[in-house]
Amino acid sequence: MPAQAAWTSAWKVSASGWTADDSPRVSVDRQGDALQVWRACDPSTPSCYYQIQSRTKRADGTAGSIRNLSPLGASVSWPEVDSDDTGDAAVAWEQDGHVVGRRVSASGSLVGSTQKLSTSAPATNPVVAVSPGGTALVAWSESRGGSWYAVARRLKLDGTVGSAITLGSGSAEKPGIGVDRNGHFVVAWVQGSTVVAKRITPDSVSSTKVLTSSIASYAGFGMVRVGVDRDGDAVISYRSGGGTRPQVWASRWSRTGTLGSPLRISSATDNVGVHHALSTDLDGDSMLVWTRWNSNSRLEMLGRHLSATGTRGTTTVLGLNDRPDIALDDDGDGMLVYQTPSSPYSAQQVGARLISRSGSFGSAKTLTSDGRVPQVDARPSYRFTALWQQVSYPYSINAIAGP
C-alpha cells in the first residue's frame, strides 16, 4: 500500500450559517471529481426547515458552489447520490411523503426540475445507481392501499423520468442497488420473509430471484446491500433477524442467472449489530464489514474478504467501532471508514483503514476527533474521498481526500 502521506487537509463542505444532520453522501467519478450531498437546516426558520444541498470538489482541489436541490421545507430527508463516468450525477431523497429525484451535471449545476418518482405515499428509503453512460435508476419502497411494494424508475440525463417499474411486493426496508459497466442494474429487496432480486436492462426486467429460501428459518431480513462487477455478476448481502441470533449473509447471483447458496459472513456465534457494509470491485472480489456485540456488551467491528469465486477470507477484528462504510477501486484496493465509540449519538471520532486487494486491513488513521456517520467513495485507482458530520454545533459536513 502507498504510505499514508498524501492526505489533504480536511475542509468544510456545508455552508456557514446552516446546520447539517446525519445523512451526508458522496460519489466520485472516474476523473476523481466528488459530488457531496447532505440535508441542511436553516436555523432562522421555525422548527428548522431543511433543504437538500450539494457541492462538487474537483480532483485538482477546486470546490464548486453550494446548490439547493430541493425547496425549503419541514419534510426533506435521506439523500442518496451516484455519478456516471464523467461526473453527471443523480440525487434522490424523501420529500413530503414521496421519493423525488434530480440530476446534477458534471459541472455541479442543476439539470431540470425536481421530479416526483413515487406513485403513492408514503414512499421511503430511496437508493440510486447511475450507469457509465449516465442513465440513473432509482429504487424505493412505497405503500399502496396499505401494502408495501418495491418500485424503480429511470431518471435520465436531461432530468426527465421513465415509467414507474413495479418490481413486486416488498416491505418498508431499504432496497439495495448496483449497476455493471454495460448499464445493467440489479435491485434487491425484502419481500415478506425472504430477500429477492431482479435485473433491469434497457429493454427488459427479469423474473424475481429468491435468494434466501435455504435459510427461511431466519425470517426477518433487512439491511440489503448490492455489489456488481464489470460484467454483471452480483453479490447481495443482508442481515437476518431471526434464528438463534442475528447474522450477516451474502448471496452470489451470476449474470447468467446462476444463484449460489447463501454464505454466512458473520460467525454462527456472532450476535451482529445493525449496520454492515459491502463493496465489490470490477473483477467481482468483495469486502464486507459488520459489527457484533462482544462479551462486554460493546459493539466491535469485523471484516473479511469474499472472492469472486465465493471463497471467504479470514475474519479480522477491527476494534470497538460502528457505522462502517467501504469503497473499493477498480482493482480491489479500498478504504474502510467508521465512527468511534460505538454509541450512535456520542461518536466523537472518525477513523479509516486502507484495504489491500488481497483483503488485509492497514493500520487505523484518525480522520477527525469530532465526527460521526462517515461515508467514502473511490476513484478508479487508489484515492478516496471521505466525509462526515461534525458532532459539535453547528454540525457541519466535512471531507478529506487521500492517501
mmCIF file of C-alpha atoms in Angstrom, residues 57-377:
data_model
loop_
_atom_site.group_PDB
_atom_site.id
_atom_site.type_symbol
_atom_site.label_atom_id
_atom_site.label_comp_id
_atom_site.label_asym_id
_atom_site.label_seq_id
_atom_site.Cartn_x
_atom_site.Cartn_y
_atom_site.Cartn_z
ATOM 1 C CA LYS A 57 -14.894 19.124 -5.266
ATOM 2 C CA ARG A 58 -12.695 18.539 -8.292
ATOM 3 C CA ALA A 59 -9.686 16.261 -8.297
ATOM 4 C CA ASP A 60 -7.444 19.348 -8.504
ATOM 5 C CA GLY A 61 -8.922 20.614 -5.207
ATOM 6 C CA THR A 62 -11.233 23.266 -6.659
ATOM 7 C CA ALA A 63 -14.549 23.493 -4.806
ATOM 8 C CA GLY A 64 -17.778 24.422 -6.569
ATOM 9 C CA SER A 65 -20.702 26.440 -5.311
ATOM 10 C CA ILE A 66 -23.300 25.025 -2.934
ATOM 11 C CA ARG A 67 -26.533 24.211 -4.779
ATOM 12 C CA ASN A 68 -30.036 23.862 -3.340
ATOM 13 C CA LEU A 69 -31.648 20.777 -4.883
ATOM 14 C CA SER A 70 -34.963 20.985 -3.051
ATOM 15 C CA PRO A 71 -37.301 23.711 -1.839
ATOM 16 C CA LEU A 72 -37.017 24.686 1.796
ATOM 17 C CA GLY A 73 -39.422 22.543 3.821
ATOM 18 C CA ALA A 74 -40.022 20.633 7.027
ATOM 19 C CA SER A 75 -40.136 17.154 5.447
ATOM 20 C CA VAL A 76 -36.976 16.703 3.372
ATOM 21 C CA SER A 77 -34.559 13.895 4.214
ATOM 22 C CA TRP A 78 -32.239 10.992 3.394
ATOM 23 C CA PRO A 79 -30.461 11.928 0.135
ATOM 24 C CA GLU A 80 -28.637 9.332 -1.976
ATOM 25 C CA VAL A 81 -26.254 10.041 -4.891
ATOM 26 C CA ASP A 82 -24.366 8.276 -7.667
ATOM 27 C CA SER A 83 -22.415 9.506 -10.725
ATOM 28 C CA ASP A 84 -21.585 8.301 -14.225
ATOM 29 C CA ASP A 85 -18.064 8.086 -15.647
ATOM 30 C CA THR A 86 -17.809 11.795 -16.429
ATOM 31 C CA GLY A 87 -19.491 13.138 -13.296
ATOM 32 C CA ASP A 88 -23.102 13.624 -14.320
ATOM 33 C CA ALA A 89 -24.975 12.587 -11.185
ATOM 34 C CA ALA A 90 -28.427 11.697 -9.916
ATOM 35 C CA VAL A 91 -29.674 12.503 -6.422
ATOM 36 C CA ALA A 92 -32.795 11.010 -4.824
ATOM 37 C CA TRP A 93 -34.385 11.772 -1.461
ATOM 38 C CA GLU A 94 -37.627 11.754 0.534
ATOM 39 C CA GLN A 95 -39.822 14.852 0.360
ATOM 40 C CA ASP A 96 -43.342 15.340 1.718
ATOM 41 C CA GLY A 97 -44.052 11.602 1.865
ATOM 42 C CA HIS A 98 -42.772 10.866 -1.659
ATOM 43 C CA VAL A 99 -39.469 9.889 -3.260
ATOM 44 C CA VAL A 100 -38.136 12.579 -5.571
ATOM 45 C CA GLY A 101 -35.017 12.989 -7.686
ATOM 46 C CA ARG A 102 -32.920 15.491 -9.585
ATOM 47 C CA ARG A 103 -29.963 15.400 -11.947
ATOM 48 C CA VAL A 104 -26.763 17.340 -11.267
ATOM 49 C CA SER A 105 -24.334 17.935 -14.136
ATOM 50 C CA ALA A 106 -20.605 17.261 -14.008
ATOM 51 C CA SER A 107 -20.051 20.980 -13.505
ATOM 52 C CA GLY A 108 -22.270 20.916 -10.415
ATOM 53 C CA SER A 109 -25.170 22.794 -11.994
ATOM 54 C CA LEU A 110 -28.744 21.542 -11.645
ATOM 55 C CA VAL A 111 -30.463 19.863 -14.590
ATOM 56 C CA GLY A 112 -34.208 20.330 -14.959
ATOM 57 C CA SER A 113 -36.542 20.466 -12.008
ATOM 58 C CA THR A 114 -37.144 18.162 -9.046
ATOM 59 C CA GLN A 115 -39.111 15.129 -10.257
ATOM 60 C CA LYS A 116 -41.600 13.140 -8.183
ATOM 61 C CA LEU A 117 -40.690 9.497 -8.733
ATOM 62 C CA SER A 118 -43.010 7.553 -6.423
ATOM 63 C CA THR A 119 -46.577 6.787 -7.435
ATOM 64 C CA SER A 120 -48.094 6.569 -3.957
ATOM 65 C CA ALA A 121 -47.412 7.727 -0.431
ATOM 66 C CA PRO A 122 -45.841 7.091 1.927
ATOM 67 C CA ALA A 123 -42.743 6.286 -0.098
ATOM 68 C CA THR A 124 -39.409 5.837 1.616
ATOM 69 C CA ASN A 125 -35.801 4.648 1.536
ATOM 70 C CA PRO A 126 -34.596 5.577 -1.980
ATOM 71 C CA VAL A 127 -31.381 4.175 -3.459
ATOM 72 C CA VAL A 128 -29.783 5.212 -6.761
ATOM 73 C CA ALA A 129 -27.231 3.866 -9.227
ATOM 74 C CA VAL A 130 -26.015 5.529 -12.436
ATOM 75 C CA SER A 131 -24.734 3.626 -15.479
ATOM 76 C CA PRO A 132 -21.365 4.536 -17.042
ATOM 77 C CA GLY A 133 -23.247 6.364 -19.800
ATOM 78 C CA GLY A 134 -25.430 8.392 -17.468
ATOM 79 C CA THR A 135 -28.807 6.675 -17.107
ATOM 80 C CA ALA A 136 -29.869 6.564 -13.457
ATOM 81 C CA LEU A 137 -32.179 4.080 -11.806
ATOM 82 C CA VAL A 138 -33.805 4.970 -8.501
ATOM 83 C CA ALA A 139 -35.469 2.257 -6.399
ATOM 84 C CA TRP A 140 -37.529 2.662 -3.214
ATOM 85 C CA SER A 141 -40.340 1.243 -1.087
ATOM 86 C CA GLU A 142 -43.861 2.659 -1.308
ATOM 87 C CA SER A 143 -47.199 1.861 0.273
ATOM 88 C CA ARG A 144 -50.259 1.304 -1.916
ATOM 89 C CA GLY A 145 -53.547 0.677 -0.173
ATOM 90 C CA GLY A 146 -51.799 -0.468 2.975
ATOM 91 C CA SER A 147 -49.374 -2.889 1.259
ATOM 92 C CA TRP A 148 -45.695 -2.249 0.542
ATOM 93 C CA TYR A 149 -44.145 -2.535 -2.923
ATOM 94 C CA ALA A 150 -40.642 -2.226 -4.331
ATOM 95 C CA VAL A 151 -40.649 0.266 -7.201
ATOM 96 C CA ALA A 152 -37.987 1.652 -9.559
ATOM 97 C CA ARG A 153 -37.807 4.424 -12.149
ATOM 98 C CA ARG A 154 -35.208 5.786 -14.544
ATOM 99 C CA LEU A 155 -34.019 9.372 -14.143
ATOM 100 C CA LYS A 156 -32.441 10.394 -17.434
ATOM 101 C CA LEU A 157 -29.508 12.690 -18.181
ATOM 102 C CA ASP A 158 -31.808 15.526 -19.224
ATOM 103 C CA GLY A 159 -33.747 15.313 -15.961
ATOM 104 C CA THR A 160 -36.825 13.598 -17.392
ATOM 105 C CA VAL A 161 -38.153 10.326 -15.983
ATOM 106 C CA GLY A 162 -39.219 6.976 -17.359
ATOM 107 C CA SER A 163 -42.260 4.942 -16.414
ATOM 108 C CA ALA A 164 -42.516 3.515 -12.911
ATOM 109 C CA ILE A 165 -41.473 -0.158 -12.707
ATOM 110 C CA THR A 166 -43.293 -2.136 -10.018
ATOM 111 C CA LEU A 167 -40.755 -4.785 -9.065
ATOM 112 C CA GLY A 168 -43.041 -6.695 -6.722
ATOM 113 C CA SER A 169 -44.446 -6.768 -3.227
ATOM 114 C CA GLY A 170 -41.998 -5.564 -0.633
ATOM 115 C CA SER A 171 -41.594 -4.008 2.793
ATOM 116 C CA ALA A 172 -40.579 -0.711 4.352
ATOM 117 C CA GLU A 173 -36.959 -1.926 4.434
ATOM 118 C CA LYS A 174 -34.458 -0.087 2.244
ATOM 119 C CA PRO A 175 -33.618 -1.912 -1.020
ATOM 120 C CA GLY A 176 -30.125 -2.334 -2.455
ATOM 121 C CA ILE A 177 -28.966 -1.397 -5.960
ATOM 122 C CA GLY A 178 -25.929 -1.786 -8.228
ATOM 123 C CA VAL A 179 -25.009 -1.444 -11.907
ATOM 124 C CA ASP A 180 -22.402 -3.062 -14.181
ATOM 125 C CA ARG A 181 -20.252 -1.496 -16.904
ATOM 126 C CA ASN A 182 -22.889 -2.396 -19.522
ATOM 127 C CA GLY A 183 -25.597 -0.373 -17.795
ATOM 128 C CA HIS A 184 -27.493 -3.383 -16.412
ATOM 129 C CA PHE A 185 -28.917 -2.841 -12.918
ATOM 130 C CA VAL A 186 -29.508 -5.254 -10.030
ATOM 131 C CA VAL A 187 -32.115 -4.335 -7.404
ATOM 132 C CA ALA A 188 -32.625 -6.467 -4.277
ATOM 133 C CA TRP A 189 -35.194 -6.015 -1.529
ATOM 134 C CA VAL A 190 -37.038 -7.711 1.326
ATOM 135 C CA GLN A 191 -40.235 -9.446 0.256
ATOM 136 C CA GLY A 192 -42.122 -10.998 3.154
ATOM 137 C CA SER A 193 -39.740 -13.399 4.895
ATOM 138 C CA THR A 194 -37.252 -13.577 2.004
ATOM 139 C CA VAL A 195 -34.736 -11.432 0.123
ATOM 140 C CA VAL A 196 -35.345 -11.236 -3.627
ATOM 141 C CA ALA A 197 -33.696 -9.561 -6.621
ATOM 142 C CA LYS A 198 -34.293 -8.550 -10.233
ATOM 143 C CA ARG A 199 -32.103 -7.461 -13.135
ATOM 144 C CA ILE A 200 -33.144 -4.436 -15.161
ATOM 145 C CA THR A 201 -31.622 -3.843 -18.602
ATOM 146 C CA PRO A 202 -32.501 -1.080 -21.082
ATOM 147 C CA ASP A 203 -35.229 -3.270 -22.584
ATOM 148 C CA SER A 204 -36.142 -5.941 -20.032
ATOM 149 C CA VAL A 205 -36.916 -6.729 -16.404
ATOM 150 C CA SER A 206 -36.035 -10.228 -15.227
ATOM 151 C CA SER A 207 -38.204 -12.559 -13.208
ATOM 152 C CA THR A 208 -37.842 -12.400 -9.444
ATOM 153 C CA LYS A 209 -34.971 -14.429 -7.972
ATOM 154 C CA VAL A 210 -35.457 -15.629 -4.373
ATOM 155 C CA LEU A 211 -32.091 -15.532 -2.588
ATOM 156 C CA THR A 212 -32.836 -16.862 0.895
ATOM 157 C CA SER A 213 -35.087 -19.912 0.558
ATOM 158 C CA SER A 214 -32.459 -22.156 2.133
ATOM 159 C CA ILE A 215 -32.357 -20.011 5.288
ATOM 160 C CA ALA A 216 -36.089 -19.369 5.531
ATOM 161 C CA SER A 217 -35.987 -20.172 9.246
ATOM 162 C CA TYR A 218 -34.074 -16.913 9.709
ATOM 163 C CA ALA A 219 -37.165 -14.848 8.944
ATOM 164 C CA GLY A 220 -36.881 -11.112 9.347
ATOM 165 C CA PHE A 221 -34.361 -9.804 6.826
ATOM 166 C CA GLY A 222 -33.085 -6.272 6.292
ATOM 167 C CA MET A 223 -30.094 -4.023 5.555
ATOM 168 C CA VAL A 224 -29.834 -5.254 1.952
ATOM 169 C CA ARG A 225 -26.644 -4.280 0.078
ATOM 170 C CA VAL A 226 -25.686 -4.923 -3.580
ATOM 171 C CA GLY A 227 -22.265 -5.072 -5.246
ATOM 172 C CA VAL A 228 -21.888 -5.693 -9.008
ATOM 173 C CA ASP A 229 -18.735 -6.411 -11.025
ATOM 174 C CA ARG A 230 -17.960 -5.132 -14.527
ATOM 175 C CA ASP A 231 -19.929 -7.925 -16.265
ATOM 176 C CA GLY A 232 -22.986 -8.025 -14.024
ATOM 177 C CA ASP A 233 -22.180 -10.759 -11.504
ATOM 178 C CA ALA A 234 -23.762 -9.609 -8.253
ATOM 179 C CA VAL A 235 -23.060 -10.042 -4.557
ATOM 180 C CA ILE A 236 -26.068 -9.289 -2.367
ATOM 181 C CA SER A 237 -25.611 -9.090 1.403
ATOM 182 C CA TYR A 238 -28.286 -8.847 4.069
ATOM 183 C CA ARG A 239 -28.926 -9.197 7.789
ATOM 184 C CA SER A 240 -31.151 -11.913 9.189
ATOM 185 C CA GLY A 241 -33.003 -11.060 12.356
ATOM 186 C CA GLY A 242 -34.460 -14.450 13.196
ATOM 187 C CA GLY A 243 -32.995 -17.821 14.079
ATOM 188 C CA THR A 244 -30.745 -18.253 17.100
ATOM 189 C CA ARG A 245 -29.205 -14.775 16.698
ATOM 190 C CA PRO A 246 -28.897 -12.044 14.034
ATOM 191 C CA GLN A 247 -26.413 -12.856 11.262
ATOM 192 C CA VAL A 248 -24.922 -11.327 8.095
ATOM 193 C CA TRP A 249 -25.154 -13.356 4.870
ATOM 194 C CA ALA A 250 -24.222 -12.939 1.217
ATOM 195 C CA SER A 251 -25.660 -14.474 -1.950
ATOM 196 C CA ARG A 252 -23.850 -14.622 -5.303
ATOM 197 C CA TRP A 253 -26.051 -14.240 -8.401
ATOM 198 C CA SER A 254 -24.201 -14.553 -11.705
ATOM 199 C CA ARG A 255 -25.084 -12.580 -14.815
ATOM 200 C CA THR A 256 -26.137 -15.885 -16.432
ATOM 201 C CA GLY A 257 -28.706 -16.447 -13.660
ATOM 202 C CA THR A 258 -26.840 -18.986 -11.519
ATOM 203 C CA LEU A 259 -27.583 -18.485 -7.828
ATOM 204 C CA GLY A 260 -25.177 -19.782 -5.218
ATOM 205 C CA SER A 261 -26.196 -20.942 -1.767
ATOM 206 C CA PRO A 262 -26.229 -18.183 0.869
ATOM 207 C CA LEU A 263 -22.844 -17.714 2.515
ATOM 208 C CA ARG A 264 -22.719 -16.984 6.226
ATOM 209 C CA ILE A 265 -20.398 -13.975 6.566
ATOM 210 C CA SER A 266 -20.562 -13.490 10.321
ATOM 211 C CA SER A 267 -19.754 -16.313 12.688
ATOM 212 C CA ALA A 268 -22.623 -18.576 13.736
ATOM 213 C CA THR A 269 -21.910 -17.432 17.310
ATOM 214 C CA ASP A 270 -21.962 -13.703 16.482
ATOM 215 C CA ASN A 271 -24.810 -11.544 17.749
ATOM 216 C CA VAL A 272 -24.474 -8.972 14.987
ATOM 217 C CA GLY A 273 -25.334 -5.298 15.231
ATOM 218 C CA VAL A 274 -27.488 -3.313 12.849
ATOM 219 C CA HIS A 275 -25.021 -1.916 10.328
ATOM 220 C CA HIS A 276 -22.848 -3.661 7.780
ATOM 221 C CA ALA A 277 -21.122 -2.548 4.573
ATOM 222 C CA LEU A 278 -20.325 -4.203 1.219
ATOM 223 C CA SER A 279 -18.215 -3.129 -1.743
ATOM 224 C CA THR A 280 -17.304 -5.077 -4.906
ATOM 225 C CA ASP A 281 -14.512 -4.346 -7.410
ATOM 226 C CA LEU A 282 -14.679 -4.762 -11.189
ATOM 227 C CA ASP A 283 -13.310 -8.322 -11.006
ATOM 228 C CA GLY A 284 -16.027 -9.414 -8.571
ATOM 229 C CA ASP A 285 -13.985 -9.563 -5.360
ATOM 230 C CA SER A 286 -15.767 -8.055 -2.360
ATOM 231 C CA MET A 287 -15.133 -6.771 1.136
ATOM 232 C CA LEU A 288 -17.728 -6.963 3.901
ATOM 233 C CA VAL A 289 -17.571 -5.281 7.304
ATOM 234 C CA TRP A 290 -20.115 -5.700 10.089
ATOM 235 C CA THR A 291 -20.481 -5.272 13.849
ATOM 236 C CA ARG A 292 -21.282 -7.654 16.684
ATOM 237 C CA TRP A 293 -21.989 -7.366 20.384
ATOM 238 C CA ASN A 294 -18.994 -8.706 22.291
ATOM 239 C CA SER A 295 -18.934 -10.349 25.707
ATOM 240 C CA ASN A 296 -18.817 -6.914 27.374
ATOM 241 C CA SER A 297 -21.955 -5.757 25.516
ATOM 242 C CA ARG A 298 -19.885 -3.421 23.358
ATOM 243 C CA LEU A 299 -20.114 -3.183 19.591
ATOM 244 C CA GLU A 300 -16.978 -4.274 17.823
ATOM 245 C CA MET A 301 -16.312 -4.229 14.089
ATOM 246 C CA LEU A 302 -15.146 -7.146 11.938
ATOM 247 C CA GLY A 303 -14.310 -7.600 8.272
ATOM 248 C CA ARG A 304 -13.498 -10.273 5.725
ATOM 249 C CA HIS A 305 -12.792 -10.710 2.022
ATOM 250 C CA LEU A 306 -15.139 -12.589 -0.319
ATOM 251 C CA SER A 307 -13.505 -13.660 -3.585
ATOM 252 C CA ALA A 308 -15.150 -13.655 -6.993
ATOM 253 C CA THR A 309 -15.357 -17.443 -6.715
ATOM 254 C CA GLY A 310 -17.145 -17.304 -3.345
ATOM 255 C CA THR A 311 -14.180 -18.072 -1.071
ATOM 256 C CA ARG A 312 -14.486 -16.416 2.321
ATOM 257 C CA GLY A 313 -11.333 -14.939 3.796
ATOM 258 C CA THR A 314 -10.200 -14.839 7.395
ATOM 259 C CA THR A 315 -12.238 -12.620 9.700
ATOM 260 C CA THR A 316 -10.328 -9.643 11.143
ATOM 261 C CA VAL A 317 -11.426 -7.916 14.354
ATOM 262 C CA LEU A 318 -11.242 -4.140 13.794
ATOM 263 C CA GLY A 319 -11.862 -2.585 17.194
ATOM 264 C CA LEU A 320 -14.770 -1.054 19.091
ATOM 265 C CA ASN A 321 -16.291 0.853 16.176
ATOM 266 C CA ASP A 322 -19.633 1.259 14.386
ATOM 267 C CA ARG A 323 -21.321 2.587 11.210
ATOM 268 C CA PRO A 324 -18.813 1.174 8.679
ATOM 269 C CA ASP A 325 -18.697 2.227 5.033
ATOM 270 C CA ILE A 326 -16.395 0.777 2.343
ATOM 271 C CA ALA A 327 -15.221 1.782 -1.121
ATOM 272 C CA LEU A 328 -13.055 -0.355 -3.434
ATOM 273 C CA ASP A 329 -11.340 0.922 -6.560
ATOM 274 C CA ASP A 330 -11.329 -0.972 -9.869
ATOM 275 C CA ASP A 331 -8.634 -3.415 -8.725
ATOM 276 C CA GLY A 332 -9.867 -4.023 -5.190
ATOM 277 C CA ASP A 333 -7.688 -1.624 -3.180
ATOM 278 C CA GLY A 334 -10.014 0.071 -0.743
ATOM 279 C CA MET A 335 -10.816 2.138 2.278
ATOM 280 C CA LEU A 336 -12.966 1.464 5.323
ATOM 281 C CA VAL A 337 -14.325 4.388 7.353
ATOM 282 C CA TYR A 338 -16.169 4.167 10.684
ATOM 283 C CA GLN A 339 -17.098 6.063 13.826
ATOM 284 C CA THR A 340 -15.776 5.598 17.383
ATOM 285 C CA PRO A 341 -17.054 4.928 20.039
ATOM 286 C CA SER A 342 -19.969 2.754 19.074
ATOM 287 C CA SER A 343 -22.776 4.665 20.824
ATOM 288 C CA PRO A 344 -24.713 6.181 17.901
ATOM 289 C CA TYR A 345 -25.090 9.701 19.297
ATOM 290 C CA SER A 346 -21.846 10.075 21.230
ATOM 291 C CA ALA A 347 -19.321 9.322 18.495
ATOM 292 C CA GLN A 348 -16.517 11.884 18.573
ATOM 293 C CA GLN A 349 -14.032 10.282 16.213
ATOM 294 C CA VAL A 350 -13.966 9.131 12.583
ATOM 295 C CA GLY A 351 -11.309 6.641 11.568
ATOM 296 C CA ALA A 352 -10.126 4.974 8.381
ATOM 297 C CA ARG A 353 -8.199 1.868 7.367
ATOM 298 C CA LEU A 354 -6.793 1.103 3.951
ATOM 299 C CA ILE A 355 -7.655 -2.302 2.468
ATOM 300 C CA SER A 356 -5.358 -4.295 0.189
ATOM 301 C CA ARG A 357 -6.747 -6.102 -2.832
ATOM 302 C CA SER A 358 -5.962 -9.393 -1.068
ATOM 303 C CA GLY A 359 -8.272 -8.381 1.778
ATOM 304 C CA SER A 360 -5.903 -7.275 4.546
ATOM 305 C CA PHE A 361 -6.573 -4.146 6.598
ATOM 306 C CA GLY A 362 -3.999 -1.433 7.217
ATOM 307 C CA SER A 363 -3.436 0.458 10.431
ATOM 308 C CA ALA A 364 -6.102 2.803 11.770
ATOM 309 C CA LYS A 365 -5.889 6.519 10.938
ATOM 310 C CA THR A 366 -7.954 9.157 12.727
ATOM 311 C CA LEU A 367 -9.586 11.492 10.219
ATOM 312 C CA THR A 368 -11.222 13.720 12.841
ATOM 313 C CA SER A 369 -11.819 13.738 16.589
ATOM 314 C CA ASP A 370 -15.175 15.474 16.059
ATOM 315 C CA GLY A 371 -17.268 13.442 13.635
ATOM 316 C CA ARG A 372 -19.804 10.700 13.013
ATOM 317 C CA VAL A 373 -21.650 8.785 10.225
ATOM 318 C CA PRO A 374 -18.721 8.787 7.749
ATOM 319 C CA GLN A 375 -19.076 7.869 4.081
ATOM 320 C CA VAL A 376 -16.428 7.097 1.453
ATOM 321 C CA ASP A 377 -16.103 6.647 -2.303
#
